[in-house]
Amino acid sequence: MTVKFSGELNDKMKGFYRSKYFSATGEERYAGVTQFEATDARRCFPCWDEPAIKATFDITLDVPQNLVALSNMPVLEQKPNATDSTVLVTFDRTPIMSTYLVAVVVGEYDYVEDTSADGVLVRVYTPVGKREQGRFALDVATKVLPYYKDYFNIAYPLPKMDLIAISDFSAGAMENWGLITYRETFVLVDPENTSLIRKQSIALTVGHEIAHQWFGNLVTMEWWTHLWLNEGYASFVEFLCVDHLFPDYDIWTQFVTDMYTRALELDCLRNSHPIEVPVGHPSEIDEIFDEISYNKGASVIRMLHHYIGDEDFKRGMNLYLTRHQYSNTRTEDLWNALQEASSKPVGAVMSTWIQRMGFPVVQVLSSRQLDGNRRLLSIAQSKFCADGCEAPEQSLWLIPINISTPSSASAVSTVLEASTAEITVEGVGEQDWVKINPGTIGYYRTQYPAEMLEQFLPAIKNMTLPPLDRLGLIDDLFALVQAGKSATVDALKVIDAYRNESNYTVWSSISNCLAKLQLLLAHTPAEKQFGEYGVRLYQPVAEKLGWDVKPGESHLDTLLRSLVLGRLVSFGCKKTLAEAKRR
């Protein structure tokens, strides 16, 4: 069947659209760009525009000679037109794929290129004159490809990989197979002016979109209801790859502040939604491209990864991708593969986290010291609500519970299935702390009685409690304060123990908590005293860091400096304000 049709190069940033930019001389120009996800391939050509209806695509473009023409596959041949100054560019046939991943770009671009260790030609296309700003993304992409090949145990299926910076682009980036499009600020690094936090964010975005080449493009969700599979999974894997490429970023600690706590904050509200949402009409799809699909999705996959272990996780992923390559899947297909690889009840455990909105709080009802360095904890689970109300329905989750002590990082590992349970922890002295959810991996809050909180303070002061536990402790405590389940005074007393803190992510969690309090106390008689409290808390770490980057300092110290100085200004610290003005 042949269909002739004509369409408009629209200005909606959807379908095949015109992207405005300015030349080096300030002249207004246009590029032609596509953005088809979720249902806009139909704006460009007639098609059954659904993820489960896959086809191969042969694309030919008739373009002006002076412009670059790109698509998913490499160029097969170029023929100049005898009658005018255009070129007929024919691209190789694509593998079988979904319509939303087809891509075309026509415009003026420079590029840098390199070949990855596994033989894939990688190019980063940039605006004319900004070629060098593509180097960082190129370096990340060429290293990520072999890492994923090794991790999934499946080679990248296309002969080339292009990354391109687009001036008018509505998403952050889009994982079109073999031609990934990015907003300029998500891919270009200017060594003179790009901040460290932005550079880190670019590394994560590049890792995220390349993960989709397997998880999303090679194996695609059957329908948009399963969108979280794509996005949650890629949001988890981007951290795996950045941790592999840049171990000094300490990126997993940052995962907790950037992804995990953000998801918890939204998911305890009444207007949250389950990770998996039934989608009926195309207009509903945009609603689920949100932080529940991405952040909560990534957080529960991180919990699952820890629950079954890295080796079984890798094996399960390979099984899933091999079994379903070039076709479509539902959430259950992933659980089945991971269950097969790990022999653990993945489907049963995960369904409670995917199909229900919200999350539990695990409360320690009592803690009793037994003879022979053993302690008996009585715990209960219930739904955690931001406004502190009791949940109308009795919700039970299957919660992977881990417990650590000063002598053991994994003293207990079990799954809490009922609403209450008793757990015996071995090797704990009378004064020792006992931490539920070490590493802040389980997607739930923890509530301790006052005497157990007290036992953490010495370990916080001398920083023997690991960073992620120091962070999780204060974040949970403050969420309980907001829900009216704990006193603000108790939280501030615990925060006071963090004066010697040196970890960036722990500070960003503390700052998040104090910023909320600061808003509440603004324009009240307590505002001045709260400012003084803040200055006393942040001053020691600011003095240690100073204002200027020290040679050889860690990535996280550089990030911490701007955080701490910014907070001191907001607390009205005279010394910091004076120095900021002087500079």
mmCIF file of C-alpha atoms in Angstrom, residues 30-366:
data_model
loop_
_atom_site.group_PDB
_atom_site.id
_atom_site.type_symbol
_atom_site.label_atom_id
_atom_site.label_comp_id
_atom_site.label_asym_id
_atom_site.label_seq_id
_atom_site.Cartn_x
_atom_site.Cartn_y
_atom_site.Cartn_z
ATOM 1 C CA TYR A 30 15.517 26.945 11.293
ATOM 2 C CA ALA A 31 16.285 23.241 11.608
ATOM 3 C CA GLY A 32 13.765 20.419 11.013
ATOM 4 C CA VAL A 33 13.565 18.088 14.038
ATOM 5 C CA THR A 34 11.313 15.216 15.179
ATOM 6 C CA GLN A 35 9.856 14.433 18.618
ATOM 7 C CA PHE A 36 7.444 11.510 18.306
ATOM 8 C CA GLU A 37 7.024 10.185 21.847
ATOM 9 C CA ALA A 38 4.334 9.463 22.886
ATOM 10 C CA THR A 39 1.858 9.714 19.965
ATOM 11 C CA ASP A 40 3.194 12.293 17.493
ATOM 12 C CA ALA A 41 4.698 10.170 14.708
ATOM 13 C CA ARG A 42 1.136 10.434 13.254
ATOM 14 C CA ARG A 43 1.724 14.204 12.854
ATOM 15 C CA CYS A 44 4.543 13.377 10.430
ATOM 16 C CA PHE A 45 3.359 10.328 8.464
ATOM 17 C CA PRO A 46 0.296 8.050 8.422
ATOM 18 C CA CYS A 47 0.906 5.124 10.775
ATOM 19 C CA TRP A 48 -0.492 2.843 13.452
ATOM 20 C CA ASP A 49 1.165 4.915 16.133
ATOM 21 C CA GLU A 50 1.244 2.456 19.034
ATOM 22 C CA PRO A 51 4.303 0.939 20.737
ATOM 23 C CA ALA A 52 3.250 -2.696 20.151
ATOM 24 C CA ILE A 53 2.856 -2.248 16.387
ATOM 25 C CA LYS A 54 6.446 -2.407 15.149
ATOM 26 C CA ALA A 55 7.864 -2.134 11.629
ATOM 27 C CA THR A 56 11.124 -1.531 9.760
ATOM 28 C CA PHE A 57 11.597 1.939 8.269
ATOM 29 C CA ASP A 58 13.299 3.017 5.021
ATOM 30 C CA ILE A 59 13.774 6.776 5.152
ATOM 31 C CA THR A 60 14.779 9.068 2.287
ATOM 32 C CA LEU A 61 15.212 12.837 2.651
ATOM 33 C CA ASP A 62 15.407 15.472 -0.050
ATOM 34 C CA VAL A 63 17.438 18.284 1.549
ATOM 35 C CA PRO A 64 19.461 21.406 0.638
ATOM 36 C CA GLN A 65 23.114 20.557 -0.103
ATOM 37 C CA ASN A 66 24.566 22.682 2.687
ATOM 38 C CA LEU A 67 22.590 20.986 5.512
ATOM 39 C CA VAL A 68 23.319 17.919 7.623
ATOM 40 C CA ALA A 69 20.646 15.188 7.367
ATOM 41 C CA LEU A 70 20.417 12.513 10.076
ATOM 42 C CA SER A 71 18.130 9.610 10.926
ATOM 43 C CA ASN A 72 18.210 6.437 13.042
ATOM 44 C CA MET A 73 20.498 4.542 10.645
ATOM 45 C CA PRO A 74 23.691 5.436 8.727
ATOM 46 C CA VAL A 75 23.448 6.999 5.224
ATOM 47 C CA LEU A 76 23.273 4.394 2.480
ATOM 48 C CA GLU A 77 23.756 6.783 -0.464
ATOM 49 C CA GLN A 78 23.585 10.469 -1.432
ATOM 50 C CA LYS A 79 22.528 11.602 -4.910
ATOM 51 C CA PRO A 80 22.654 15.268 -5.979
ATOM 52 C CA ASN A 81 19.487 16.354 -7.814
ATOM 53 C CA ALA A 82 20.160 17.380 -11.395
ATOM 54 C CA THR A 83 17.409 20.043 -11.409
ATOM 55 C CA ASP A 84 18.143 22.002 -8.199
ATOM 56 C CA SER A 85 20.711 22.336 -5.403
ATOM 57 C CA THR A 86 19.278 19.559 -3.219
ATOM 58 C CA VAL A 87 20.562 16.102 -2.326
ATOM 59 C CA LEU A 88 18.577 12.886 -2.046
ATOM 60 C CA VAL A 89 19.825 11.149 1.138
ATOM 61 C CA THR A 90 18.825 7.503 1.572
ATOM 62 C CA PHE A 91 19.305 5.817 4.961
ATOM 63 C CA ASP A 92 19.782 2.143 5.698
ATOM 64 C CA ARG A 93 16.738 0.084 6.771
ATOM 65 C CA THR A 94 16.074 0.175 10.536
ATOM 66 C CA PRO A 95 15.552 -2.907 12.687
ATOM 67 C CA ILE A 96 11.926 -3.648 13.570
ATOM 68 C CA MET A 97 10.913 -0.854 15.953
ATOM 69 C CA SER A 98 8.078 1.286 17.359
ATOM 70 C CA THR A 99 6.965 4.459 15.553
ATOM 71 C CA TYR A 100 7.713 6.739 18.546
ATOM 72 C CA LEU A 101 11.452 6.004 18.198
ATOM 73 C CA VAL A 102 11.799 7.049 14.541
ATOM 74 C CA ALA A 103 13.816 10.276 14.193
ATOM 75 C CA VAL A 104 14.960 12.769 11.560
ATOM 76 C CA VAL A 105 17.041 15.946 11.926
ATOM 77 C CA VAL A 106 17.952 18.418 9.163
ATOM 78 C CA GLY A 107 20.045 21.508 9.926
ATOM 79 C CA GLU A 108 23.482 23.115 10.306
ATOM 80 C CA TYR A 109 25.700 21.210 12.758
ATOM 81 C CA ASP A 110 29.308 20.535 13.679
ATOM 82 C CA TYR A 111 30.297 17.235 15.269
ATOM 83 C CA VAL A 112 33.012 15.403 17.211
ATOM 84 C CA GLU A 113 33.384 11.656 16.794
ATOM 85 C CA ASP A 114 35.078 8.624 18.305
ATOM 86 C CA THR A 115 34.680 4.847 18.205
ATOM 87 C CA SER A 116 33.755 2.959 21.381
ATOM 88 C CA ALA A 117 35.788 -0.037 22.562
ATOM 89 C CA ASP A 118 33.095 -2.343 21.151
ATOM 90 C CA GLY A 119 33.330 -0.795 17.669
ATOM 91 C CA VAL A 120 30.340 1.606 17.556
ATOM 92 C CA LEU A 121 30.899 4.929 15.753
ATOM 93 C CA VAL A 122 29.701 7.672 18.141
ATOM 94 C CA ARG A 123 29.160 11.300 17.096
ATOM 95 C CA VAL A 124 27.975 14.289 19.110
ATOM 96 C CA TYR A 125 26.418 16.975 16.882
ATOM 97 C CA THR A 126 26.547 20.542 18.230
ATOM 98 C CA PRO A 127 25.566 24.015 16.991
ATOM 99 C CA VAL A 128 28.107 25.377 14.490
ATOM 100 C CA GLY A 129 31.205 26.663 16.311
ATOM 101 C CA LYS A 130 30.518 24.718 19.526
ATOM 102 C CA ARG A 131 32.127 21.438 18.495
ATOM 103 C CA GLU A 132 34.409 21.266 21.551
ATOM 104 C CA GLN A 133 31.422 21.483 23.917
ATOM 105 C CA GLY A 134 30.416 17.989 22.760
ATOM 106 C CA ARG A 135 33.621 16.321 24.024
ATOM 107 C CA PHE A 136 32.386 15.447 27.526
ATOM 108 C CA ALA A 137 29.190 13.764 26.257
ATOM 109 C CA LEU A 138 31.239 11.943 23.600
ATOM 110 C CA ASP A 139 33.616 10.638 26.256
ATOM 111 C CA VAL A 140 30.698 9.430 28.417
ATOM 112 C CA ALA A 141 28.852 7.813 25.469
ATOM 113 C CA THR A 142 31.892 5.895 24.157
ATOM 114 C CA LYS A 143 32.532 4.459 27.637
ATOM 115 C CA VAL A 144 28.872 3.728 28.459
ATOM 116 C CA LEU A 145 28.251 1.574 25.364
ATOM 117 C CA PRO A 146 30.807 -1.151 26.251
ATOM 118 C CA TYR A 147 29.729 -0.979 29.932
ATOM 119 C CA TYR A 148 26.092 -1.711 29.021
ATOM 120 C CA LYS A 149 27.137 -4.367 26.510
ATOM 121 C CA ASP A 150 28.958 -6.090 29.338
ATOM 122 C CA TYR A 151 26.176 -5.508 31.910
ATOM 123 C CA PHE A 152 23.295 -6.765 29.737
ATOM 124 C CA ASN A 153 25.530 -9.264 27.924
ATOM 125 C CA ILE A 154 23.971 -8.070 24.624
ATOM 126 C CA ALA A 155 25.777 -5.879 22.064
ATOM 127 C CA TYR A 156 24.320 -2.516 20.983
ATOM 128 C CA PRO A 157 22.329 -3.547 17.887
ATOM 129 C CA LEU A 158 22.935 -0.559 15.543
ATOM 130 C CA PRO A 159 26.146 0.357 13.658
ATOM 131 C CA LYS A 160 26.222 3.981 14.868
ATOM 132 C CA MET A 161 25.094 6.221 17.715
ATOM 133 C CA ASP A 162 24.466 9.957 17.277
ATOM 134 C CA LEU A 163 23.773 12.434 20.081
ATOM 135 C CA ILE A 164 22.553 15.845 18.952
ATOM 136 C CA ALA A 165 21.943 19.193 20.703
ATOM 137 C CA ILE A 166 18.654 20.802 19.635
ATOM 138 C CA SER A 167 17.950 24.494 20.323
ATOM 139 C CA ASP A 168 14.126 24.241 20.642
ATOM 140 C CA PHE A 169 13.321 21.046 22.496
ATOM 141 C CA SER A 170 10.475 20.362 24.934
ATOM 142 C CA ALA A 171 11.840 17.283 26.733
ATOM 143 C CA GLY A 172 15.245 17.029 28.456
ATOM 144 C CA ALA A 173 16.280 14.340 25.974
ATOM 145 C CA MET A 174 14.701 11.624 23.817
ATOM 146 C CA GLU A 175 16.079 8.113 23.272
ATOM 147 C CA ASN A 176 15.336 7.718 19.504
ATOM 148 C CA TRP A 177 17.172 4.589 18.415
ATOM 149 C CA GLY A 178 20.627 5.546 17.126
ATOM 150 C CA LEU A 179 19.822 9.299 17.077
ATOM 151 C CA ILE A 180 19.346 10.643 20.611
ATOM 152 C CA THR A 181 18.098 14.230 20.728
ATOM 153 C CA TYR A 182 18.933 16.538 23.666
ATOM 154 C CA ARG A 183 18.100 20.008 24.839
ATOM 155 C CA GLU A 184 21.399 21.947 24.484
ATOM 156 C CA THR A 185 21.873 22.358 28.251
ATOM 157 C CA PHE A 186 21.583 18.574 28.742
ATOM 158 C CA VAL A 187 24.477 17.640 26.486
ATOM 159 C CA LEU A 188 26.880 20.567 25.927
ATOM 160 C CA VAL A 189 29.679 21.243 28.418
ATOM 161 C CA ASP A 190 31.543 24.552 28.265
ATOM 162 C CA PRO A 191 34.744 23.954 30.286
ATOM 163 C CA GLU A 192 34.824 27.656 31.272
ATOM 164 C CA ASN A 193 31.242 28.077 32.451
ATOM 165 C CA THR A 194 29.432 24.769 33.043
ATOM 166 C CA SER A 195 29.010 24.073 36.774
ATOM 167 C CA LEU A 196 30.040 20.749 38.282
ATOM 168 C CA ILE A 197 26.468 19.847 39.229
ATOM 169 C CA ARG A 198 25.321 20.443 35.621
ATOM 170 C CA LYS A 199 28.188 18.316 34.285
ATOM 171 C CA GLN A 200 27.159 15.493 36.606
ATOM 172 C CA SER A 201 23.557 15.861 35.455
ATOM 173 C CA ILE A 202 24.690 15.615 31.798
ATOM 174 C CA ALA A 203 26.581 12.374 32.551
ATOM 175 C CA LEU A 204 23.408 10.933 34.125
ATOM 176 C CA THR A 205 21.201 12.044 31.196
ATOM 177 C CA VAL A 206 23.563 10.495 28.621
ATOM 178 C CA GLY A 207 23.639 7.268 30.672
ATOM 179 C CA HIS A 208 19.831 7.289 30.928
ATOM 180 C CA GLU A 209 19.147 7.714 27.204
ATOM 181 C CA ILE A 210 21.739 5.116 26.164
ATOM 182 C CA ALA A 211 20.218 2.601 28.652
ATOM 183 C CA HIS A 212 16.949 3.006 26.710
ATOM 184 C CA GLN A 213 18.658 1.681 23.541
ATOM 185 C CA TRP A 214 18.266 -1.756 25.143
ATOM 186 C CA PHE A 215 15.512 -1.221 27.653
ATOM 187 C CA GLY A 216 12.781 0.524 25.672
ATOM 188 C CA ASN A 217 14.071 0.335 22.106
ATOM 189 C CA LEU A 218 15.200 -3.295 21.752
ATOM 190 C CA VAL A 219 12.473 -4.436 24.167
ATOM 191 C CA THR A 220 9.500 -2.031 24.277
ATOM 192 C CA MET A 221 6.583 -1.795 26.686
ATOM 193 C CA GLU A 222 3.394 -3.167 25.168
ATOM 194 C CA TRP A 223 1.318 -0.092 26.029
ATOM 195 C CA TRP A 224 1.794 3.248 27.826
ATOM 196 C CA THR A 225 0.405 1.755 31.059
ATOM 197 C CA HIS A 226 3.847 0.150 31.423
ATOM 198 C CA LEU A 227 5.751 3.384 30.732
ATOM 199 C CA TRP A 228 7.293 3.290 34.224
ATOM 200 C CA LEU A 229 9.157 0.129 33.138
ATOM 201 C CA ASN A 230 11.083 2.195 30.587
ATOM 202 C CA GLU A 231 11.630 5.300 32.657
ATOM 203 C CA GLY A 232 12.021 3.886 36.152
ATOM 204 C CA TYR A 233 14.480 1.299 34.916
ATOM 205 C CA ALA A 234 16.601 3.768 32.890
ATOM 206 C CA SER A 235 16.577 6.182 35.864
ATOM 207 C CA PHE A 236 18.075 3.401 38.015
ATOM 208 C CA VAL A 237 20.652 2.221 35.463
ATOM 209 C CA GLU A 238 21.960 5.759 34.752
ATOM 210 C CA PHE A 239 23.303 5.775 38.331
ATOM 211 C CA LEU A 240 24.935 2.343 37.870
ATOM 212 C CA CYS A 241 26.805 3.599 34.819
ATOM 213 C CA VAL A 242 27.870 6.989 36.252
ATOM 214 C CA ASP A 243 29.085 5.197 39.387
ATOM 215 C CA HIS A 244 31.174 2.957 37.112
ATOM 216 C CA LEU A 245 32.599 5.880 35.050
ATOM 217 C CA PHE A 246 33.028 8.468 37.842
ATOM 218 C CA PRO A 247 33.507 6.682 41.186
ATOM 219 C CA ASP A 248 34.565 10.022 42.780
ATOM 220 C CA TYR A 249 31.024 11.412 42.238
ATOM 221 C CA ASP A 250 29.767 9.111 45.047
ATOM 222 C CA ILE A 251 26.608 9.090 42.967
ATOM 223 C CA TRP A 252 24.608 6.486 44.927
ATOM 224 C CA THR A 253 24.590 8.741 47.982
ATOM 225 C CA GLN A 254 23.241 11.504 45.742
ATOM 226 C CA PHE A 255 20.607 9.126 44.362
ATOM 227 C CA VAL A 256 18.968 9.228 47.793
ATOM 228 C CA THR A 257 18.646 13.033 47.895
ATOM 229 C CA ASP A 258 17.890 13.544 44.187
ATOM 230 C CA MET A 259 15.552 10.628 43.441
ATOM 231 C CA TYR A 260 14.510 8.648 46.511
ATOM 232 C CA THR A 261 13.576 11.398 49.013
ATOM 233 C CA ARG A 262 11.938 13.412 46.210
ATOM 234 C CA ALA A 263 9.735 10.412 45.401
ATOM 235 C CA LEU A 264 8.829 9.884 49.084
ATOM 236 C CA GLU A 265 7.870 13.574 49.463
ATOM 237 C CA LEU A 266 5.380 13.354 46.580
ATOM 238 C CA ASP A 267 4.170 9.827 47.190
ATOM 239 C CA CYS A 268 2.825 10.499 50.696
ATOM 240 C CA LEU A 269 0.397 13.126 49.352
ATOM 241 C CA ARG A 270 -3.246 12.299 48.686
ATOM 242 C CA ASN A 271 -2.908 13.248 45.015
ATOM 243 C CA SER A 272 -0.128 10.730 44.315
ATOM 244 C CA HIS A 273 -0.787 7.799 41.970
ATOM 245 C CA PRO A 274 0.479 4.213 41.669
ATOM 246 C CA ILE A 275 3.612 3.684 39.570
ATOM 247 C CA GLU A 276 1.579 1.732 37.042
ATOM 248 C CA VAL A 277 -1.422 3.717 35.784
ATOM 249 C CA PRO A 278 -3.963 2.375 33.267
ATOM 250 C CA VAL A 279 -3.865 4.631 30.183
ATOM 251 C CA GLY A 280 -6.952 4.898 27.976
ATOM 252 C CA HIS A 281 -6.538 7.965 25.772
ATOM 253 C CA PRO A 282 -3.341 9.448 24.272
ATOM 254 C CA SER A 283 -3.953 12.703 26.163
ATOM 255 C CA GLU A 284 -3.492 10.795 29.453
ATOM 256 C CA ILE A 285 0.038 9.662 28.598
ATOM 257 C CA ASP A 286 1.715 13.018 29.296
ATOM 258 C CA GLU A 287 0.317 12.976 32.841
ATOM 259 C CA ILE A 288 2.413 9.951 33.831
ATOM 260 C CA PHE A 289 5.766 11.308 32.622
ATOM 261 C CA ASP A 290 6.334 12.475 36.189
ATOM 262 C CA GLU A 291 8.516 11.945 39.247
ATOM 263 C CA ILE A 292 6.474 8.966 40.436
ATOM 264 C CA SER A 293 7.170 7.059 37.182
ATOM 265 C CA TYR A 294 10.847 8.090 37.128
ATOM 266 C CA ASN A 295 11.934 8.533 40.768
ATOM 267 C CA LYS A 296 9.709 6.079 42.588
ATOM 268 C CA GLY A 297 10.193 3.622 39.709
ATOM 269 C CA ALA A 298 13.981 3.898 40.063
ATOM 270 C CA SER A 299 13.776 3.660 43.884
ATOM 271 C CA VAL A 300 11.745 0.444 43.948
ATOM 272 C CA ILE A 301 14.026 -1.102 41.304
ATOM 273 C CA ARG A 302 17.027 -0.175 43.485
ATOM 274 C CA MET A 303 15.298 -1.922 46.418
ATOM 275 C CA LEU A 304 14.642 -4.967 44.215
ATOM 276 C CA HIS A 305 18.276 -4.955 42.968
ATOM 277 C CA HIS A 306 19.462 -5.058 46.585
ATOM 278 C CA TYR A 307 16.881 -7.713 47.528
ATOM 279 C CA ILE A 308 17.953 -10.224 44.834
ATOM 280 C CA GLY A 309 21.638 -9.180 44.509
ATOM 281 C CA ASP A 310 23.613 -7.818 41.535
ATOM 282 C CA GLU A 311 24.515 -11.173 39.932
ATOM 283 C CA ASP A 312 20.929 -12.466 39.842
ATOM 284 C CA PHE A 313 19.744 -9.042 38.693
ATOM 285 C CA LYS A 314 22.179 -9.087 35.734
ATOM 286 C CA ARG A 315 21.217 -12.646 34.856
ATOM 287 C CA GLY A 316 17.511 -11.785 35.014
ATOM 288 C CA MET A 317 18.019 -8.701 32.834
ATOM 289 C CA ASN A 318 19.825 -10.722 30.184
ATOM 290 C CA LEU A 319 17.050 -13.319 30.257
ATOM 291 C CA TYR A 320 14.386 -10.603 29.886
ATOM 292 C CA LEU A 321 16.140 -8.761 27.033
ATOM 293 C CA THR A 322 17.054 -11.926 25.129
ATOM 294 C CA ARG A 323 13.603 -13.462 25.482
ATOM 295 C CA HIS A 324 11.733 -10.353 24.294
ATOM 296 C CA GLN A 325 14.159 -8.612 21.910
ATOM 297 C CA TYR A 326 12.494 -6.741 19.010
ATOM 298 C CA SER A 327 9.090 -7.283 20.667
ATOM 299 C CA ASN A 328 6.933 -5.926 23.507
ATOM 300 C CA THR A 329 6.451 -6.674 27.200
ATOM 301 C CA ARG A 330 4.369 -6.009 30.287
ATOM 302 C CA THR A 331 5.642 -5.414 33.837
ATOM 303 C CA GLU A 332 4.976 -9.088 34.729
ATOM 304 C CA ASP A 333 7.479 -10.257 32.068
ATOM 305 C CA LEU A 334 10.296 -8.448 33.908
ATOM 306 C CA TRP A 335 9.261 -9.927 37.272
ATOM 307 C CA ASN A 336 9.125 -13.431 35.747
ATOM 308 C CA ALA A 337 12.657 -13.140 34.354
ATOM 309 C CA LEU A 338 14.086 -11.772 37.630
ATOM 310 C CA GLN A 339 12.178 -14.415 39.620
ATOM 311 C CA GLU A 340 13.595 -17.160 37.406
ATOM 312 C CA ALA A 341 17.136 -15.855 37.857
ATOM 313 C CA SER A 342 16.919 -15.324 41.641
ATOM 314 C CA SER A 343 14.389 -17.962 42.841
ATOM 315 C CA LYS A 344 12.834 -15.253 45.045
ATOM 316 C CA PRO A 345 9.128 -14.229 44.985
ATOM 317 C CA VAL A 346 9.811 -11.080 42.936
ATOM 318 C CA GLY A 347 6.300 -10.820 41.468
ATOM 319 C CA ALA A 348 4.551 -11.069 44.837
ATOM 320 C CA VAL A 349 6.868 -8.586 46.572
ATOM 321 C CA MET A 350 6.924 -6.028 43.765
ATOM 322 C CA SER A 351 3.210 -5.961 42.924
ATOM 323 C CA THR A 352 2.462 -4.209 46.255
ATOM 324 C CA TRP A 353 4.937 -1.432 45.384
ATOM 325 C CA ILE A 354 3.851 -0.957 41.757
ATOM 326 C CA GLN A 355 0.078 -1.176 41.892
ATOM 327 C CA ARG A 356 -0.562 0.817 45.051
ATOM 328 C CA MET A 357 0.067 4.492 45.644
ATOM 329 C CA GLY A 358 1.997 5.617 48.714
ATOM 330 C CA PHE A 359 4.385 3.659 50.934
ATOM 331 C CA PRO A 360 4.582 2.356 54.519
ATOM 332 C CA VAL A 361 6.211 3.649 57.692
ATOM 333 C CA VAL A 362 7.873 0.925 59.758
ATOM 334 C CA GLN A 363 7.455 1.837 63.414
ATOM 335 C CA VAL A 364 9.525 0.352 66.232
ATOM 336 C CA LEU A 365 6.905 -0.159 68.935
ATOM 337 C CA SER A 366 9.373 -1.364 71.574
#
